[in-house]
Amino acid sequence: CPRCMVQSVIGARCPDCAKTRKLPTFDVTTVYYLRAYAAGIGLALLTGTVWAFVRIMLGGYLSGLLVIGVGYLVGEVISRAVNRKRGSGLAWSAAISVIVAFTVSGFVWAGPPGLSFLVRDLFGLILLVVAIFVATNRVR
């Protein structure tokens, strides 16, 4: 009857037939979030250590550009770990993973006091923001 009909994309339908579902790409369950955080944090620990050693060998701004590659790699690995699903929660996991890689790099490179140097490094912080942007866009 017209009293209970609902307007949908294809016209008027009964309430049961008009129920919309999320696209499978955006339907992220808890298991996928756990996979995303495990892959992201694991890769962040590895890339943060590698980034620190590259920074020790090359030094300066050239090794700082590596952080953008770290952002891309973290985003791509998380995307593949969750079967190319997308969502804001996955973007958060990518951003947190890049920040963990940045922090690990600071601790390995210069020890705990070196982290305060990284925070004062304006170029490094700008590159960190760009890396977070790159990583989150891979899974958003």
XYZ file of N, CA and C in Angstrom:
420
model
N 0.839 -1.177 0.000
C 0.000 0.000 0.000
C 0.888 1.246 0.000
N 0.389 2.377 -0.430
C 1.213 3.578 -0.482
C 1.554 4.161 0.881
N 0.886 3.703 1.953
C 1.186 4.240 3.278
C 2.584 3.881 3.761
N 3.040 2.687 3.462
C 4.331 2.253 3.996
C 5.432 2.226 2.944
N 5.172 2.648 1.726
C 6.212 2.568 0.707
C 7.336 3.573 0.973
N 8.503 3.187 0.495
C 9.716 3.963 0.705
C 10.295 4.304 -0.661
N 10.758 5.540 -0.805
C 11.401 5.931 -2.050
C 12.839 5.422 -2.049
N 13.214 4.736 -3.094
C 14.573 4.240 -3.238
C 15.147 4.744 -4.548
N 16.312 4.284 -4.875
C 16.987 4.726 -6.089
C 16.181 4.346 -7.331
N 15.530 3.204 -7.266
C 14.798 2.748 -8.450
C 13.298 3.001 -8.358
N 12.846 3.742 -7.393
C 11.437 4.094 -7.277
C 10.852 3.670 -5.949
N 9.517 3.662 -5.868
C 8.823 3.300 -4.625
C 8.890 1.799 -4.416
N 9.244 1.404 -3.182
C 9.374 -0.014 -2.842
C 8.808 -0.239 -1.454
N 8.560 -1.492 -1.118
C 8.146 -1.815 0.244
C 9.360 -1.670 1.165
N 9.174 -1.481 2.457
C 10.321 -1.252 3.364
C 11.338 -2.383 3.361
N 10.904 -3.631 3.232
C 11.848 -4.749 3.225
C 12.711 -4.757 1.968
N 12.105 -4.479 0.827
C 12.847 -4.496 -0.433
C 13.743 -3.268 -0.595
N 13.431 -2.188 0.085
C 14.178 -0.944 -0.079
C 15.372 -0.830 0.847
N 15.602 -1.803 1.710
C 16.738 -1.726 2.628
C 18.036 -1.664 1.833
N 18.805 -0.643 2.134
C 20.083 -0.499 1.442
C 21.186 -1.098 2.298
N 22.137 -1.635 1.631
C 23.292 -2.230 2.311
C 24.536 -1.459 1.916
N 25.531 -1.547 2.757
C 26.810 -0.943 2.434
C 27.428 -1.692 1.266
N 28.219 -0.985 0.491
C 28.994 -1.652 -0.542
C 30.005 -2.571 0.136
N 30.293 -3.715 -0.434
C 31.259 -4.627 0.197
C 32.635 -3.988 0.403
N 32.994 -3.053 -0.433
C 34.288 -2.394 -0.292
C 34.374 -1.595 0.997
N 33.250 -1.037 1.441
C 33.238 -0.202 2.635
C 32.727 -0.943 3.868
N 32.433 -2.215 3.740
C 31.954 -3.023 4.866
C 33.161 -3.645 5.557
N 33.701 -2.929 6.535
C 34.926 -3.351 7.215
C 34.563 -3.898 8.586
N 34.914 -5.146 8.818
C 34.628 -5.783 10.101
C 35.835 -5.658 11.037
N 35.648 -6.122 12.260
C 36.710 -6.055 13.260
C 37.936 -6.859 12.834
N 37.720 -7.967 12.164
C 38.843 -8.791 11.704
C 39.723 -7.996 10.736
N 39.091 -7.235 9.853
C 39.862 -6.429 8.907
C 40.625 -5.308 9.624
N 40.025 -4.729 10.645
C 40.744 -3.707 11.416
C 41.956 -4.310 12.123
N 41.805 -5.502 12.679
C 42.938 -6.164 13.331
C 44.041 -6.470 12.323
N 43.647 -6.936 11.136
C 44.632 -7.208 10.085
C 45.341 -5.926 9.660
N 44.581 -4.834 9.561
C 45.164 -3.563 9.136
C 46.184 -3.069 10.158
N 45.817 -3.108 11.443
C 46.741 -2.626 12.471
C 47.955 -3.540 12.596
N 47.771 -4.849 12.484
C 48.910 -5.768 12.565
C 49.874 -5.535 11.407
N 49.347 -5.436 10.203
C 50.205 -5.211 9.035
C 50.864 -3.836 9.104
N 50.101 -2.829 9.485
C 50.633 -1.465 9.523
C 51.705 -1.267 10.571
N 51.455 -1.738 11.780
C 52.432 -1.555 12.857
C 53.673 -2.416 12.603
N 53.477 -3.639 12.125
C 54.629 -4.491 11.803
C 55.514 -3.862 10.739
N 54.880 -3.355 9.695
C 55.650 -2.701 8.637
C 56.271 -1.397 9.134
N 55.591 -0.693 10.019
C 56.127 0.560 10.555
C 57.396 0.309 11.357
N 57.417 -0.757 12.121
C 58.629 -1.074 12.888
C 59.798 -1.374 11.954
N 59.515 -2.119 10.896
C 60.558 -2.466 9.934
C 61.020 -1.239 9.151
N 60.087 -0.491 8.591
C 60.474 0.665 7.767
C 61.079 1.785 8.611
N 60.648 1.929 9.857
C 61.252 2.934 10.730
C 62.712 2.637 11.002
N 63.016 1.367 11.205
C 64.410 0.966 11.431
C 65.250 1.172 10.180
N 64.715 0.742 9.034
C 65.442 0.921 7.767
C 65.641 2.403 7.476
N 64.601 3.187 7.716
C 64.685 4.622 7.477
C 65.768 5.257 8.344
N 65.897 4.815 9.581
C 66.928 5.363 10.472
C 68.324 5.036 9.952
N 68.528 3.803 9.487
C 69.847 3.444 8.969
C 70.168 4.170 7.665
N 69.165 4.387 6.834
C 69.380 5.181 5.622
C 69.711 6.622 5.996
N 69.070 7.128 7.014
C 69.344 8.485 7.490
C 70.765 8.591 8.029
N 71.226 7.541 8.718
C 72.593 7.549 9.248
C 73.593 7.531 8.092
N 73.316 6.720 7.058
C 74.249 6.610 5.940
C 74.226 7.832 5.033
N 73.031 8.289 4.659
C 72.917 9.405 3.714
C 72.861 10.748 4.401
N 72.134 10.791 5.518
C 71.981 12.041 6.244
C 71.206 13.075 5.440
N 70.857 14.148 6.096
C 70.261 15.290 5.429
C 68.877 15.064 4.861
N 68.580 15.886 3.857
C 67.230 15.941 3.318
C 66.914 14.789 2.373
N 67.931 14.220 1.750
C 67.683 13.122 0.810
C 67.032 11.936 1.499
N 67.511 11.582 2.666
C 66.898 10.478 3.394
C 65.533 10.866 3.953
N 65.305 12.168 4.143
C 63.999 12.621 4.619
C 62.895 12.371 3.604
N 63.249 12.388 2.325
C 62.255 12.120 1.292
C 61.789 10.667 1.308
N 62.562 9.818 1.965
C 62.190 8.410 2.080
C 60.879 8.229 2.835
N 60.536 9.171 3.687
C 59.310 9.058 4.476
C 58.073 9.044 3.578
N 58.103 9.708 2.439
C 56.970 9.666 1.521
C 56.816 8.261 0.950
N 57.924 7.620 0.645
C 57.883 6.226 0.194
C 57.380 5.302 1.284
N 57.746 5.597 2.522
C 57.236 4.818 3.653
C 55.716 4.965 3.747
N 55.221 6.185 3.558
C 53.778 6.411 3.592
C 53.056 5.627 2.514
N 53.602 5.648 1.302
C 52.979 4.895 0.211
C 53.003 3.401 0.508
N 54.146 2.902 0.968
C 54.285 1.467 1.244
C 53.342 1.022 2.354
N 53.242 1.798 3.420
C 52.337 1.457 4.524
C 50.890 1.421 4.034
N 50.489 2.423 3.269
C 49.122 2.452 2.742
C 48.827 1.287 1.823
N 49.774 0.948 0.970
C 49.574 -0.154 0.028
C 49.519 -1.494 0.744
N 50.382 -1.711 1.720
C 50.377 -2.986 2.450
C 49.089 -3.143 3.254
N 48.626 -2.076 3.880
C 47.365 -2.156 4.617
C 46.216 -2.427 3.653
N 46.233 -1.768 2.508
C 45.180 -1.981 1.514
C 45.136 -3.437 1.061
N 46.281 -4.013 0.817
C 46.318 -5.425 0.393
C 45.970 -6.379 1.531
N 46.336 -6.019 2.754
C 46.038 -6.885 3.899
C 44.542 -6.987 4.173
N 43.792 -5.960 3.795
C 42.348 -5.967 4.043
C 41.547 -6.158 2.755
N 42.185 -6.749 1.746
C 41.523 -7.058 0.468
C 40.965 -5.819 -0.217
N 41.732 -4.748 -0.193
C 41.380 -3.489 -0.865
C 40.117 -2.819 -0.329
N 39.788 -3.102 0.910
C 38.641 -2.425 1.511
C 39.021 -0.989 1.823
N 38.021 -0.158 2.000
C 38.237 1.263 2.245
C 37.428 1.709 3.447
N 37.891 2.745 4.128
C 37.147 3.289 5.249
C 37.992 4.225 6.075
N 37.323 5.053 6.849
C 38.051 6.029 7.659
C 38.832 5.349 8.786
N 38.333 4.237 9.303
C 39.078 3.507 10.328
C 40.385 2.951 9.784
N 40.371 2.515 8.537
C 41.600 2.026 7.913
C 42.565 3.181 7.650
N 42.016 4.341 7.352
C 42.869 5.521 7.171
C 43.568 5.878 8.488
N 42.859 5.738 9.590
C 43.473 5.982 10.899
C 44.604 4.992 11.162
N 44.397 3.723 10.793
C 45.457 2.736 11.012
C 46.682 3.064 10.168
N 46.479 3.570 8.953
C 47.610 3.955 8.112
C 48.343 5.157 8.703
N 47.591 6.143 9.186
C 48.221 7.334 9.775
C 49.016 6.977 11.030
N 48.436 6.152 11.875
C 49.130 5.742 13.100
C 50.389 4.955 12.761
N 50.318 4.121 11.742
C 51.489 3.331 11.342
C 52.619 4.216 10.838
N 52.304 5.253 10.081
C 53.345 6.163 9.602
C 53.966 6.922 10.774
N 53.153 7.312 11.732
C 53.676 8.001 12.914
C 54.571 7.072 13.725
N 54.200 5.798 13.822
C 55.045 4.822 14.519
C 56.378 4.670 13.792
N 56.352 4.612 12.464
C 57.603 4.509 11.701
C 58.481 5.732 11.935
N 57.880 6.906 11.976
C 58.612 8.151 12.235
C 59.239 8.120 13.626
N 58.485 7.652 14.607
C 58.975 7.588 15.983
C 60.089 6.551 16.119
N 59.909 5.379 15.528
C 60.947 4.343 15.575
C 62.224 4.861 14.927
N 62.075 5.552 13.824
C 63.233 6.120 13.142
C 63.979 7.094 14.057
N 63.244 7.893 14.793
C 63.885 8.842 15.709
C 64.621 8.157 16.832
N 64.027 7.094 17.386
C 64.686 6.390 18.483
C 65.922 5.638 18.016
N 65.850 4.994 16.854
C 67.005 4.242 16.359
C 68.110 5.192 15.920
N 67.718 6.309 15.303
C 68.695 7.230 14.741
C 69.480 7.967 15.820
N 68.782 8.472 16.836
C 69.477 9.311 17.809
C 69.137 8.988 19.249
N 68.445 7.906 19.500
C 68.067 7.575 20.866
C 66.889 8.417 21.330
N 66.396 8.194 22.557
C 65.236 8.937 23.058
C 65.382 10.456 22.999
N 66.560 11.056 23.285
C 66.640 12.509 23.148
C 66.504 12.959 21.694
N 66.814 12.071 20.749
C 66.732 12.426 19.338
C 65.317 12.669 18.867
N 64.351 12.139 19.588
C 62.962 12.351 19.192
C 62.592 13.819 19.318
N 63.122 14.504 20.315
C 62.826 15.933 20.434
C 63.437 16.702 19.266
N 64.560 16.226 18.743
C 65.143 16.856 17.561
C 64.225 16.680 16.358
N 63.619 15.486 16.210
C 62.712 15.245 15.086
C 61.503 16.156 15.152
N 61.016 16.424 16.335
C 59.847 17.285 16.474
C 60.212 18.725 16.100
N 61.439 19.126 16.369
C 61.859 20.480 16.028
C 62.232 20.623 14.559
N 62.391 19.521 13.846
C 62.773 19.534 12.440
C 61.543 19.832 11.583
N 61.412 21.066 11.123
C 60.229 21.488 10.371
C 60.099 20.728 9.058
N 61.199 20.541 8.357
C 61.161 19.803 7.092
C 60.697 18.365 7.318
N 61.177 17.744 8.380
C 60.761 16.377 8.706
C 59.281 16.296 9.033
N 58.763 17.279 9.749
C 57.335 17.286 10.088
C 56.467 17.510 8.859
N 56.926 18.361 7.946
C 56.179 18.566 6.704
C 56.142 17.265 5.900
N 57.274 16.597 5.813
C 57.311 15.317 5.098
C 56.459 14.265 5.798
N 56.408 14.314 7.120
C 55.557 13.385 7.859
C 54.093 13.609 7.507
N 53.669 14.854 7.434
C 52.281 15.164 7.076
C 51.988 14.688 5.652
N 52.932 14.877 4.740
C 52.740 14.408 3.366
C 52.658 12.884 3.337
N 53.501 12.212 4.104
C 53.478 10.749 4.155
C 52.161 10.231 4.726
N 51.642 10.897 5.750
C 50.345 10.505 6.311
C 49.254 10.697 5.270
N 49.310 11.787 4.533
C 48.339 12.043 3.472
C 48.390 10.947 2.408
N 49.586 10.573 1.990
C 49.745 9.532 0.980
C 49.225 8.197 1.499
N 49.576 7.847 2.726
C 49.147 6.557 3.293
C 47.641 6.485 3.466
N 47.039 7.551 3.963
C 45.588 7.513 4.196
C 44.809 7.512 2.898
N 45.320 8.143 1.864
C 44.615 8.131 0.582
C 44.637 6.773 -0.088
N 45.547 5.905 0.293
C 45.577 4.540 -0.271
C 44.423 3.694 0.284
N 43.918 4.030 1.463
C 42.860 3.199 2.086
C 41.584 3.965 2.386
N 41.510 5.216 2.070
C 40.301 5.999 2.369
C 39.295 5.844 1.263
